[in-house]
Amino acid sequence: MTEEQQAPELPGALGAEQAADLPYEQSALDAARVVAQGAAVVAAVLGAAGLSGWVFGIDVLRRVSRADATMNANTVVALLALGISLFLVARRSVTPWMITAARGAAALAALIGGLTVVEYLTGVGLGIDELLFRDDTVRVATEVPGRMAPNTATALMIGGVAALCASSSRLPAWTSQVLGLAVLTLGMLRLYGSAYAVPELERFGAYKGMALYTGLALVLLGIAAFLARPDRGPAGLLMNAGTTGALGRRLFATVLVVPPLLGWLVVAGEDAALFGTRLGTALLVCGHVAVFTAVIFSALVVGRRIEVAHARAEWQVRQNELLQAFMDHTPAVVFVKDLDGRFLAVNTTFEESLGLSRERVLGRRDRDVMPSDLARQARAADLAMLAGGTPVQREELLALPGGPRDLLTSLFPLTTSSGKPYAIGGVVTDITERVAAQHEVRRAHQRFLALLESAPDATLITDGHGTIAMANAQVQRLFGHAPADLVGTRVIDLVPVPRRRRHSAFLGAYLRQADPKPIVLDRGLYGLHSDGSEFPVEVSLSRLQADEETLVFLSVRDITERRQTEAERAERYEEHRRIAYTLQHSLMGEPSRLPHLPSAHRYLASVQDPGVGGDWFDVIPLDRDRTGIVVGDVMGRGLEAAAVMGQLRAASHALARTGVPPSELMTGLDAFVGDLADQLVTCVYLVVDQSGHEVTLCSAGHLPVIVLPPGGPARRLQAPVGVPLGVNDSCGGGVPFRQTTRPLPPGSTLALYTDGLVERPGTDIEAQIDILAHTLDDALKGAPPDPESLDQAADRLIRTLIPETAKHDDDVTLLLIGLPKPDGTDSRSERVSPRARGVSGPQ
């Protein structure tokens, strides 16, 4: 047995799985596969011939003679499918589509056989017996037309499962091989029954018998299933290229040939009245087969023991070869020397490093193959290691033929079982690049320290728990502590005691983030000097995850001067804001307060710079019964918007006092705005006629007016909405402004406002207007429209629509106008709900 035929094994007995895992002579395996494929092809040909007999009505293709049973249509289909499946499985190289086709064909055969077995077990016909052809060969009444024999169905079902198992490399090989032997046995029984003229071997009980063609095909399929995977399982034992395989094949051939031959001779003698009953002789032959099979596998065990003994003898040699192969594939220089310094083994790298072949090195000493200086150093190192008795490792710079190299040399003694050294082992690794990398790391570290020290701010590096690992020199100027004194202390100790909890909580929250980004903080952070004084700081915070270690970088800057500058700037800003706010109020003026027309107004300036805008409103008495009301909003913010607002307020007031109708007033204001560069204004003008109980209004792109009639509920005052002022061409033309007149019963309340009251990012302005109307309705429910009620309603509207007035970013104007009843009675207390009046919502 050669090295390619048998893998090396450690001494000791081998189990069955170990034996199955040994490599095989490829020619023997290929021969087994050829036999399996040939048997499968012949079986498929028998099935195809039987199918042709059914298609063309050729009886000789379906059965051997009239006395023989007929191969049914389902049988020939299953045999053909099973032959194709095992032929594909037995191939040496199998593609995925072949595996799929083989499994499909095997499943078909197993399904046909399994369904027929179910028919026999349950006595129920499943309609598959004459699915392909009508059976006209039934000879006895007990036979079912088209149904195969029960032993045939069983064999086909087992064969299909065997092919499926053989097609899966995940299943053990013995599963398909044992099932293949079962199929082989069922087919051999049919052949034995024919050879020995024993009908009892052809069928199960009184059922229909198996056709002779079917028995032959099953024998071939059993052989194909057994040899489909010849390198594993029982077939692997049989096909082993060693002694056990040869012995097993001979014994197996003996079992297959000798007992049947002897049985046939016995039957021939019994036919000649030389022996007893035939049945006894046939059963005797079957018993001989079983005994011979047991003998075969017993002989395999004996032969295997012979191979194990042989493997033990070769094991040590193979170990040396494996060790040499391992050494040759090691990039380091590896050698083994005896105690006198003679080389016993070297690897390929050793040969390449010295430029000498292995034959010129083995058996020679260091001085024979190395430069004299290098040889003396090597021998001295060997003797020092042997004197110490323990492995040693050292780094050294040696001058080699290819130039100076940094080497890491490991020397260790090779000892016997008693601990006595008998050889010296060595491994020399070239670490020139690693040493250069270490030098580069040290230089990088020095550059990092220089960069850290050159930073203008105090820089601290801590671990993930807040313990200071490094600090630059600037920390002494800022905190009054030397950098070395801070290493190992907590960074939180540099924070005033009352503020440490907050600072610590913030640092912990930052570190708990999955991927924290660098941030700069300068709000509410303070440092603590060594003299106990506090000072505001700005901290740049970032995190670095190095391997499993977390590092936190903190760059700290004293911002005391910045805070002082910001305070001064804030003071100047507030002063300018007060001036601008005073200017805006002076431009907007104080609206007229009419005793017959109670009102309440609110104006909130934007908290954003510059704090002034272009909102305005005005109440203009026109005559005894009529009053003009205007609300406008100049787009933009700042002194320019405030100046435009002042001009428009004066212009609208003057135009209204002339008594022009709302549409003409809006046209005049539009012409005025058109003369201004890049200005856009929304405006609404109302004329309230108290005697006529009506209101006339015109809107230039402004938000709808909310009216709350005495009977409620609050609703939008329907009116046409024109374009904002400044949109039309100043030379004439454009969209005309239209006015409308709506009834306004006594006791009603009007709400006029600008977009700052209802417009918020992320909200629907229409929904906000509905909230305004609903809140106005609730605020004045049951209350007369007097100044006190209107004032309270204005406060409630502001609180509802602007919860945080200190953060709003737009001007807000709100004007509430009440029209009391002439007799002063309050009709709102008599209001009923919209549902009670049959009204479902705002009108």
mmCIF file of C-alpha atoms in Angstrom, residues 414-710:
data_model
loop_
_atom_site.group_PDB
_atom_site.id
_atom_site.type_symbol
_atom_site.label_atom_id
_atom_site.label_comp_id
_atom_site.label_asym_id
_atom_site.label_seq_id
_atom_site.Cartn_x
_atom_site.Cartn_y
_atom_site.Cartn_z
ATOM 1 C CA LEU A 414 14.482 18.575 22.216
ATOM 2 C CA THR A 415 14.307 16.014 25.019
ATOM 3 C CA THR A 416 13.561 12.340 25.427
ATOM 4 C CA SER A 417 10.744 11.034 27.598
ATOM 5 C CA SER A 418 13.173 11.078 30.526
ATOM 6 C CA GLY A 419 13.913 14.781 29.972
ATOM 7 C CA LYS A 420 17.432 14.382 28.588
ATOM 8 C CA PRO A 421 18.187 16.656 25.623
ATOM 9 C CA TYR A 422 19.187 14.936 22.416
ATOM 10 C CA ALA A 423 18.914 17.794 19.906
ATOM 11 C CA ILE A 424 18.596 21.576 19.568
ATOM 12 C CA GLY A 425 15.673 23.230 17.811
ATOM 13 C CA GLY A 426 15.754 26.769 16.540
ATOM 14 C CA VAL A 427 13.449 29.255 14.873
ATOM 15 C CA VAL A 428 14.846 32.500 13.470
ATOM 16 C CA THR A 429 12.315 35.142 12.410
ATOM 17 C CA ASP A 430 13.185 38.222 10.400
ATOM 18 C CA ILE A 431 11.619 41.126 12.338
ATOM 19 C CA THR A 432 13.299 43.971 10.459
ATOM 20 C CA GLU A 433 9.973 45.384 9.291
ATOM 21 C CA ARG A 434 8.411 44.994 12.721
ATOM 22 C CA VAL A 435 11.328 46.777 14.390
ATOM 23 C CA ALA A 436 11.051 49.552 11.816
ATOM 24 C CA ALA A 437 7.310 49.771 12.531
ATOM 25 C CA GLN A 438 7.997 50.000 16.261
ATOM 26 C CA HIS A 439 10.470 52.805 15.644
ATOM 27 C CA GLU A 440 7.848 54.566 13.539
ATOM 28 C CA VAL A 441 5.287 54.117 16.318
ATOM 29 C CA ARG A 442 7.703 55.681 18.804
ATOM 30 C CA ARG A 443 8.342 58.580 16.442
ATOM 31 C CA ALA A 444 4.611 59.004 15.914
ATOM 32 C CA HIS A 445 4.126 59.004 19.678
ATOM 33 C CA GLN A 446 6.766 61.679 20.037
ATOM 34 C CA ARG A 447 5.108 63.733 17.305
ATOM 35 C CA PHE A 448 1.766 63.309 19.057
ATOM 36 C CA LEU A 449 3.256 64.534 22.332
ATOM 37 C CA ALA A 450 4.782 67.523 20.551
ATOM 38 C CA LEU A 451 1.439 68.296 18.918
ATOM 39 C CA LEU A 452 -0.320 67.929 22.266
ATOM 40 C CA GLU A 453 2.084 70.335 23.921
ATOM 41 C CA SER A 454 1.785 72.841 21.074
ATOM 42 C CA ALA A 455 -1.989 73.072 21.396
ATOM 43 C CA PRO A 456 -2.991 76.586 22.554
ATOM 44 C CA ASP A 457 -5.716 75.243 24.876
ATOM 45 C CA ALA A 458 -5.494 72.999 27.886
ATOM 46 C CA THR A 459 -5.903 69.467 26.551
ATOM 47 C CA LEU A 460 -6.847 66.442 28.653
ATOM 48 C CA ILE A 461 -7.073 62.799 27.554
ATOM 49 C CA THR A 462 -9.118 60.486 29.784
ATOM 50 C CA ASP A 463 -10.247 56.893 29.698
ATOM 51 C CA GLY A 464 -13.878 55.852 29.448
ATOM 52 C CA HIS A 465 -14.354 56.334 33.200
ATOM 53 C CA GLY A 466 -13.148 59.942 33.271
ATOM 54 C CA THR A 467 -9.667 59.256 34.697
ATOM 55 C CA ILE A 468 -6.994 61.544 33.237
ATOM 56 C CA ALA A 469 -4.345 59.665 31.258
ATOM 57 C CA MET A 470 -2.474 62.588 29.657
ATOM 58 C CA ALA A 471 -2.395 66.391 29.943
ATOM 59 C CA ASN A 472 -0.390 69.108 28.216
ATOM 60 C CA ALA A 473 1.490 71.981 29.809
ATOM 61 C CA GLN A 474 -1.355 74.465 29.283
ATOM 62 C CA VAL A 475 -3.399 72.842 32.063
ATOM 63 C CA GLN A 476 -1.061 74.361 34.623
ATOM 64 C CA ARG A 477 -1.766 77.870 33.324
ATOM 65 C CA LEU A 478 -5.507 77.237 33.278
ATOM 66 C CA PHE A 479 -6.089 75.104 36.375
ATOM 67 C CA GLY A 480 -2.939 75.723 38.411
ATOM 68 C CA HIS A 481 -1.956 72.020 38.481
ATOM 69 C CA ALA A 482 1.117 70.407 36.955
ATOM 70 C CA PRO A 483 0.267 67.886 34.173
ATOM 71 C CA ALA A 484 1.990 65.042 35.991
ATOM 72 C CA ASP A 485 -0.088 65.742 39.127
ATOM 73 C CA LEU A 486 -3.334 65.365 37.157
ATOM 74 C CA VAL A 487 -2.539 61.935 35.648
ATOM 75 C CA GLY A 488 -4.587 59.298 37.459
ATOM 76 C CA THR A 489 -7.063 61.805 38.937
ATOM 77 C CA ARG A 490 -10.660 62.326 37.881
ATOM 78 C CA VAL A 491 -11.372 65.015 35.335
ATOM 79 C CA ILE A 492 -14.510 65.921 37.303
ATOM 80 C CA ASP A 493 -12.209 67.183 40.097
ATOM 81 C CA LEU A 494 -11.406 70.164 37.867
ATOM 82 C CA VAL A 495 -15.045 71.300 38.139
ATOM 83 C CA PRO A 496 -16.479 73.338 41.055
ATOM 84 C CA VAL A 497 -18.088 71.033 43.618
ATOM 85 C CA PRO A 498 -21.676 72.341 43.246
ATOM 86 C CA ARG A 499 -21.517 71.785 39.471
ATOM 87 C CA ARG A 500 -19.883 68.327 39.407
ATOM 88 C CA ARG A 501 -23.085 66.303 39.350
ATOM 89 C CA ARG A 502 -24.337 68.107 36.263
ATOM 90 C CA HIS A 503 -20.978 67.908 34.469
ATOM 91 C CA SER A 504 -20.573 64.211 35.327
ATOM 92 C CA ALA A 505 -24.083 63.368 34.128
ATOM 93 C CA PHE A 506 -23.461 65.138 30.844
ATOM 94 C CA LEU A 507 -20.134 63.354 30.250
ATOM 95 C CA GLY A 508 -21.738 59.990 31.022
ATOM 96 C CA ALA A 509 -24.617 60.672 28.618
ATOM 97 C CA TYR A 510 -22.139 61.595 25.891
ATOM 98 C CA LEU A 511 -20.112 58.406 26.340
ATOM 99 C CA ARG A 512 -23.228 56.212 26.321
ATOM 100 C CA GLN A 513 -24.070 57.265 22.775
ATOM 101 C CA ALA A 514 -23.471 54.589 20.150
ATOM 102 C CA ASP A 515 -21.457 56.878 17.869
ATOM 103 C CA PRO A 516 -20.965 60.273 19.545
ATOM 104 C CA LYS A 517 -19.846 63.106 17.280
ATOM 105 C CA PRO A 518 -17.310 65.757 18.377
ATOM 106 C CA ILE A 519 -19.089 68.660 20.044
ATOM 107 C CA VAL A 520 -18.181 72.083 21.426
ATOM 108 C CA LEU A 521 -19.931 73.289 24.600
ATOM 109 C CA ASP A 522 -19.743 76.682 26.220
ATOM 110 C CA ARG A 523 -23.004 77.015 28.142
ATOM 111 C CA GLY A 524 -23.046 76.536 31.880
ATOM 112 C CA LEU A 525 -19.581 74.930 32.072
ATOM 113 C CA TYR A 526 -17.058 76.098 34.650
ATOM 114 C CA GLY A 527 -13.528 75.174 35.664
ATOM 115 C CA LEU A 528 -11.919 75.213 39.106
ATOM 116 C CA HIS A 529 -8.502 76.801 39.663
ATOM 117 C CA SER A 530 -6.181 75.423 42.313
ATOM 118 C CA ASP A 531 -6.743 78.593 44.357
ATOM 119 C CA GLY A 532 -10.481 77.791 44.515
ATOM 120 C CA SER A 533 -11.643 80.388 41.983
ATOM 121 C CA GLU A 534 -14.205 79.513 39.287
ATOM 122 C CA PHE A 535 -14.135 80.577 35.648
ATOM 123 C CA PRO A 536 -16.379 79.852 32.644
ATOM 124 C CA VAL A 537 -14.916 77.481 30.072
ATOM 125 C CA GLU A 538 -15.530 76.217 26.555
ATOM 126 C CA VAL A 539 -14.962 72.471 26.140
ATOM 127 C CA SER A 540 -14.351 70.645 22.857
ATOM 128 C CA LEU A 541 -15.303 66.998 23.438
ATOM 129 C CA SER A 542 -14.563 63.971 21.233
ATOM 130 C CA ARG A 543 -14.199 60.231 21.678
ATOM 131 C CA LEU A 544 -11.832 57.682 20.157
ATOM 132 C CA GLN A 545 -12.453 53.929 20.323
ATOM 133 C CA ALA A 546 -9.026 52.260 20.180
ATOM 134 C CA ASP A 547 -9.349 48.459 20.204
ATOM 135 C CA GLU A 548 -11.317 47.803 23.399
ATOM 136 C CA GLU A 549 -10.225 51.064 25.080
ATOM 137 C CA THR A 550 -12.211 54.285 25.056
ATOM 138 C CA LEU A 551 -10.295 57.582 25.027
ATOM 139 C CA VAL A 552 -11.941 60.968 25.545
ATOM 140 C CA PHE A 553 -10.272 64.180 24.347
ATOM 141 C CA LEU A 554 -11.179 67.421 26.115
ATOM 142 C CA SER A 555 -9.859 70.768 24.944
ATOM 143 C CA VAL A 556 -10.624 73.424 27.586
ATOM 144 C CA ARG A 557 -10.490 77.191 27.033
ATOM 145 C CA ASP A 558 -11.073 80.032 29.501
ATOM 146 C CA ILE A 559 -13.888 82.212 28.095
ATOM 147 C CA THR A 560 -14.107 84.771 30.897
ATOM 148 C CA GLU A 561 -13.350 87.647 28.504
ATOM 149 C CA ARG A 562 -15.831 86.278 25.969
ATOM 150 C CA ARG A 563 -18.569 86.165 28.591
ATOM 151 C CA GLN A 564 -17.833 89.772 29.544
ATOM 152 C CA THR A 565 -17.937 90.819 25.895
ATOM 153 C CA GLU A 566 -21.200 88.935 25.361
ATOM 154 C CA ALA A 567 -22.743 90.601 28.394
ATOM 155 C CA GLU A 568 -21.758 94.023 27.073
ATOM 156 C CA ARG A 569 -23.086 93.138 23.622
ATOM 157 C CA ALA A 570 -26.352 91.871 25.102
ATOM 158 C CA GLU A 571 -26.737 95.093 27.065
ATOM 159 C CA ARG A 572 -26.188 97.181 23.922
ATOM 160 C CA TYR A 573 -28.544 94.951 21.972
ATOM 161 C CA GLU A 574 -31.270 95.339 24.543
ATOM 162 C CA GLU A 575 -30.809 99.081 24.493
ATOM 163 C CA HIS A 576 -31.081 99.133 20.701
ATOM 164 C CA ARG A 577 -34.099 96.870 20.916
ATOM 165 C CA ARG A 578 -35.837 99.244 23.298
ATOM 166 C CA ILE A 579 -35.091 102.150 20.961
ATOM 167 C CA ALA A 580 -36.446 100.237 17.953
ATOM 168 C CA TYR A 581 -39.477 99.099 19.870
ATOM 169 C CA THR A 582 -40.190 102.690 20.957
ATOM 170 C CA LEU A 583 -39.776 103.821 17.356
ATOM 171 C CA GLN A 584 -42.220 101.190 16.148
ATOM 172 C CA HIS A 585 -44.828 102.147 18.731
ATOM 173 C CA SER A 586 -44.423 105.784 17.888
ATOM 174 C CA LEU A 587 -44.938 105.007 14.209
ATOM 175 C CA MET A 588 -47.937 102.753 14.857
ATOM 176 C CA GLY A 589 -49.484 105.201 17.328
ATOM 177 C CA GLU A 590 -52.319 104.501 19.706
ATOM 178 C CA PRO A 591 -55.609 103.578 18.014
ATOM 179 C CA SER A 592 -58.715 105.571 18.807
ATOM 180 C CA ARG A 593 -60.806 104.262 21.669
ATOM 181 C CA LEU A 594 -64.502 104.764 20.885
ATOM 182 C CA PRO A 595 -66.973 104.505 23.772
ATOM 183 C CA HIS A 596 -69.665 103.052 21.493
ATOM 184 C CA LEU A 597 -67.254 100.466 20.047
ATOM 185 C CA PRO A 598 -65.379 98.585 22.807
ATOM 186 C CA SER A 599 -62.113 96.949 21.766
ATOM 187 C CA ALA A 600 -59.052 95.132 23.030
ATOM 188 C CA HIS A 601 -55.739 94.690 21.265
ATOM 189 C CA ARG A 602 -52.430 92.885 21.719
ATOM 190 C CA TYR A 603 -49.136 93.437 20.007
ATOM 191 C CA LEU A 604 -46.166 91.123 20.569
ATOM 192 C CA ALA A 605 -42.855 91.961 18.965
ATOM 193 C CA SER A 606 -40.626 89.163 17.697
ATOM 194 C CA VAL A 607 -37.930 87.972 20.091
ATOM 195 C CA GLN A 608 -35.532 87.694 17.156
ATOM 196 C CA ASP A 609 -33.261 90.513 16.155
ATOM 197 C CA PRO A 610 -34.120 93.330 15.571
ATOM 198 C CA GLY A 611 -37.351 92.914 17.507
ATOM 199 C CA VAL A 612 -39.467 95.227 15.298
ATOM 200 C CA GLY A 613 -41.696 94.419 12.375
ATOM 201 C CA GLY A 614 -44.370 95.701 10.035
ATOM 202 C CA ASP A 615 -47.649 94.746 11.782
ATOM 203 C CA TRP A 616 -50.151 97.538 12.438
ATOM 204 C CA PHE A 617 -53.815 98.136 13.098
ATOM 205 C CA ASP A 618 -55.995 101.226 13.341
ATOM 206 C CA VAL A 619 -59.542 102.125 14.431
ATOM 207 C CA ILE A 620 -60.785 105.143 12.467
ATOM 208 C CA PRO A 621 -64.093 106.959 13.318
ATOM 209 C CA LEU A 622 -65.726 107.965 10.030
ATOM 210 C CA ASP A 623 -69.021 109.471 11.253
ATOM 211 C CA ARG A 624 -71.532 108.900 14.028
ATOM 212 C CA ASP A 625 -72.602 105.440 12.860
ATOM 213 C CA ARG A 626 -69.615 104.232 10.834
ATOM 214 C CA THR A 627 -66.146 103.182 11.926
ATOM 215 C CA GLY A 628 -63.176 102.070 9.819
ATOM 216 C CA ILE A 629 -60.925 99.227 11.022
ATOM 217 C CA VAL A 630 -57.673 98.294 9.274
ATOM 218 C CA VAL A 631 -55.109 95.585 10.031
ATOM 219 C CA GLY A 632 -51.953 95.106 7.932
ATOM 220 C CA ASP A 633 -48.694 93.211 7.840
ATOM 221 C CA VAL A 634 -45.598 94.368 5.974
ATOM 222 C CA MET A 635 -43.544 91.378 4.895
ATOM 223 C CA GLY A 636 -40.108 91.297 6.480
ATOM 224 C CA ARG A 637 -38.693 92.561 9.727
ATOM 225 C CA GLY A 638 -36.546 95.434 10.901
ATOM 226 C CA LEU A 639 -36.540 99.171 10.778
ATOM 227 C CA GLU A 640 -37.319 99.206 7.049
ATOM 228 C CA ALA A 641 -40.499 97.189 7.590
ATOM 229 C CA ALA A 642 -41.410 99.428 10.540
ATOM 230 C CA ALA A 643 -40.907 102.543 8.397
ATOM 231 C CA VAL A 644 -43.122 101.162 5.609
ATOM 232 C CA MET A 645 -45.700 100.255 8.225
ATOM 233 C CA GLY A 646 -45.710 103.829 9.539
ATOM 234 C CA GLN A 647 -46.237 105.223 6.058
ATOM 235 C CA LEU A 648 -49.028 102.786 5.258
ATOM 236 C CA ARG A 649 -50.769 103.445 8.558
ATOM 237 C CA ALA A 650 -50.737 107.184 7.912
ATOM 238 C CA ALA A 651 -51.872 106.693 4.311
ATOM 239 C CA SER A 652 -54.682 104.306 5.235
ATOM 240 C CA HIS A 653 -55.844 106.599 8.015
ATOM 241 C CA ALA A 654 -55.930 109.612 5.671
ATOM 242 C CA LEU A 655 -57.706 107.723 2.885
ATOM 243 C CA ALA A 656 -60.280 106.307 5.296
ATOM 244 C CA ARG A 657 -61.121 109.752 6.661
ATOM 245 C CA THR A 658 -62.069 110.839 3.129
ATOM 246 C CA GLY A 659 -64.896 108.300 3.232
ATOM 247 C CA VAL A 660 -63.729 106.222 0.247
ATOM 248 C CA PRO A 661 -65.174 102.695 0.116
ATOM 249 C CA PRO A 662 -62.889 99.819 1.155
ATOM 250 C CA SER A 663 -62.072 98.704 -2.403
ATOM 251 C CA GLU A 664 -60.908 102.204 -3.405
ATOM 252 C CA LEU A 665 -58.874 102.545 -0.220
ATOM 253 C CA MET A 666 -57.171 99.243 -1.003
ATOM 254 C CA THR A 667 -56.506 100.354 -4.583
ATOM 255 C CA GLY A 668 -54.891 103.554 -3.287
ATOM 256 C CA LEU A 669 -52.721 101.664 -0.822
ATOM 257 C CA ASP A 670 -51.714 99.243 -3.599
ATOM 258 C CA ALA A 671 -50.515 102.153 -5.734
ATOM 259 C CA PHE A 672 -48.625 103.528 -2.744
ATOM 260 C CA VAL A 673 -46.893 100.206 -2.080
ATOM 261 C CA GLY A 674 -46.160 99.821 -5.772
ATOM 262 C CA ASP A 675 -43.953 102.911 -5.622
ATOM 263 C CA LEU A 676 -41.838 101.241 -2.922
ATOM 264 C CA ALA A 677 -39.088 98.853 -3.999
ATOM 265 C CA ASP A 678 -39.569 95.127 -3.293
ATOM 266 C CA GLN A 679 -42.357 95.505 -0.748
ATOM 267 C CA LEU A 680 -45.271 93.157 -0.160
ATOM 268 C CA VAL A 681 -48.117 93.877 2.258
ATOM 269 C CA THR A 682 -51.263 92.030 3.319
ATOM 270 C CA CYS A 683 -54.106 94.169 4.579
ATOM 271 C CA VAL A 684 -57.824 94.078 5.374
ATOM 272 C CA TYR A 685 -60.082 97.142 5.742
ATOM 273 C CA LEU A 686 -63.569 97.054 7.294
ATOM 274 C CA VAL A 687 -66.260 99.711 7.592
ATOM 275 C CA VAL A 688 -68.666 98.883 10.424
ATOM 276 C CA ASP A 689 -72.125 100.484 10.038
ATOM 277 C CA GLN A 690 -73.779 100.248 13.437
ATOM 278 C CA SER A 691 -77.044 101.755 12.343
ATOM 279 C CA GLY A 692 -77.356 99.476 9.336
ATOM 280 C CA HIS A 693 -76.070 96.464 11.306
ATOM 281 C CA GLU A 694 -73.645 95.514 8.576
ATOM 282 C CA VAL A 695 -69.959 95.518 7.733
ATOM 283 C CA THR A 696 -68.260 96.244 4.401
ATOM 284 C CA LEU A 697 -64.760 94.867 3.950
ATOM 285 C CA CYS A 698 -62.014 94.376 1.384
ATOM 286 C CA SER A 699 -59.037 92.020 1.822
ATOM 287 C CA ALA A 700 -55.662 92.229 0.092
ATOM 288 C CA GLY A 701 -54.279 88.728 0.714
ATOM 289 C CA HIS A 702 -54.952 88.937 4.457
ATOM 290 C CA LEU A 703 -56.157 86.164 6.755
ATOM 291 C CA PRO A 704 -59.965 85.862 7.208
ATOM 292 C CA VAL A 705 -61.768 87.955 9.815
ATOM 293 C CA ILE A 706 -63.472 85.950 12.589
ATOM 294 C CA VAL A 707 -66.976 87.062 13.604
ATOM 295 C CA LEU A 708 -68.782 85.889 16.719
ATOM 296 C CA PRO A 709 -72.527 86.713 16.378
ATOM 297 C CA PRO A 710 -74.615 86.981 19.555
#
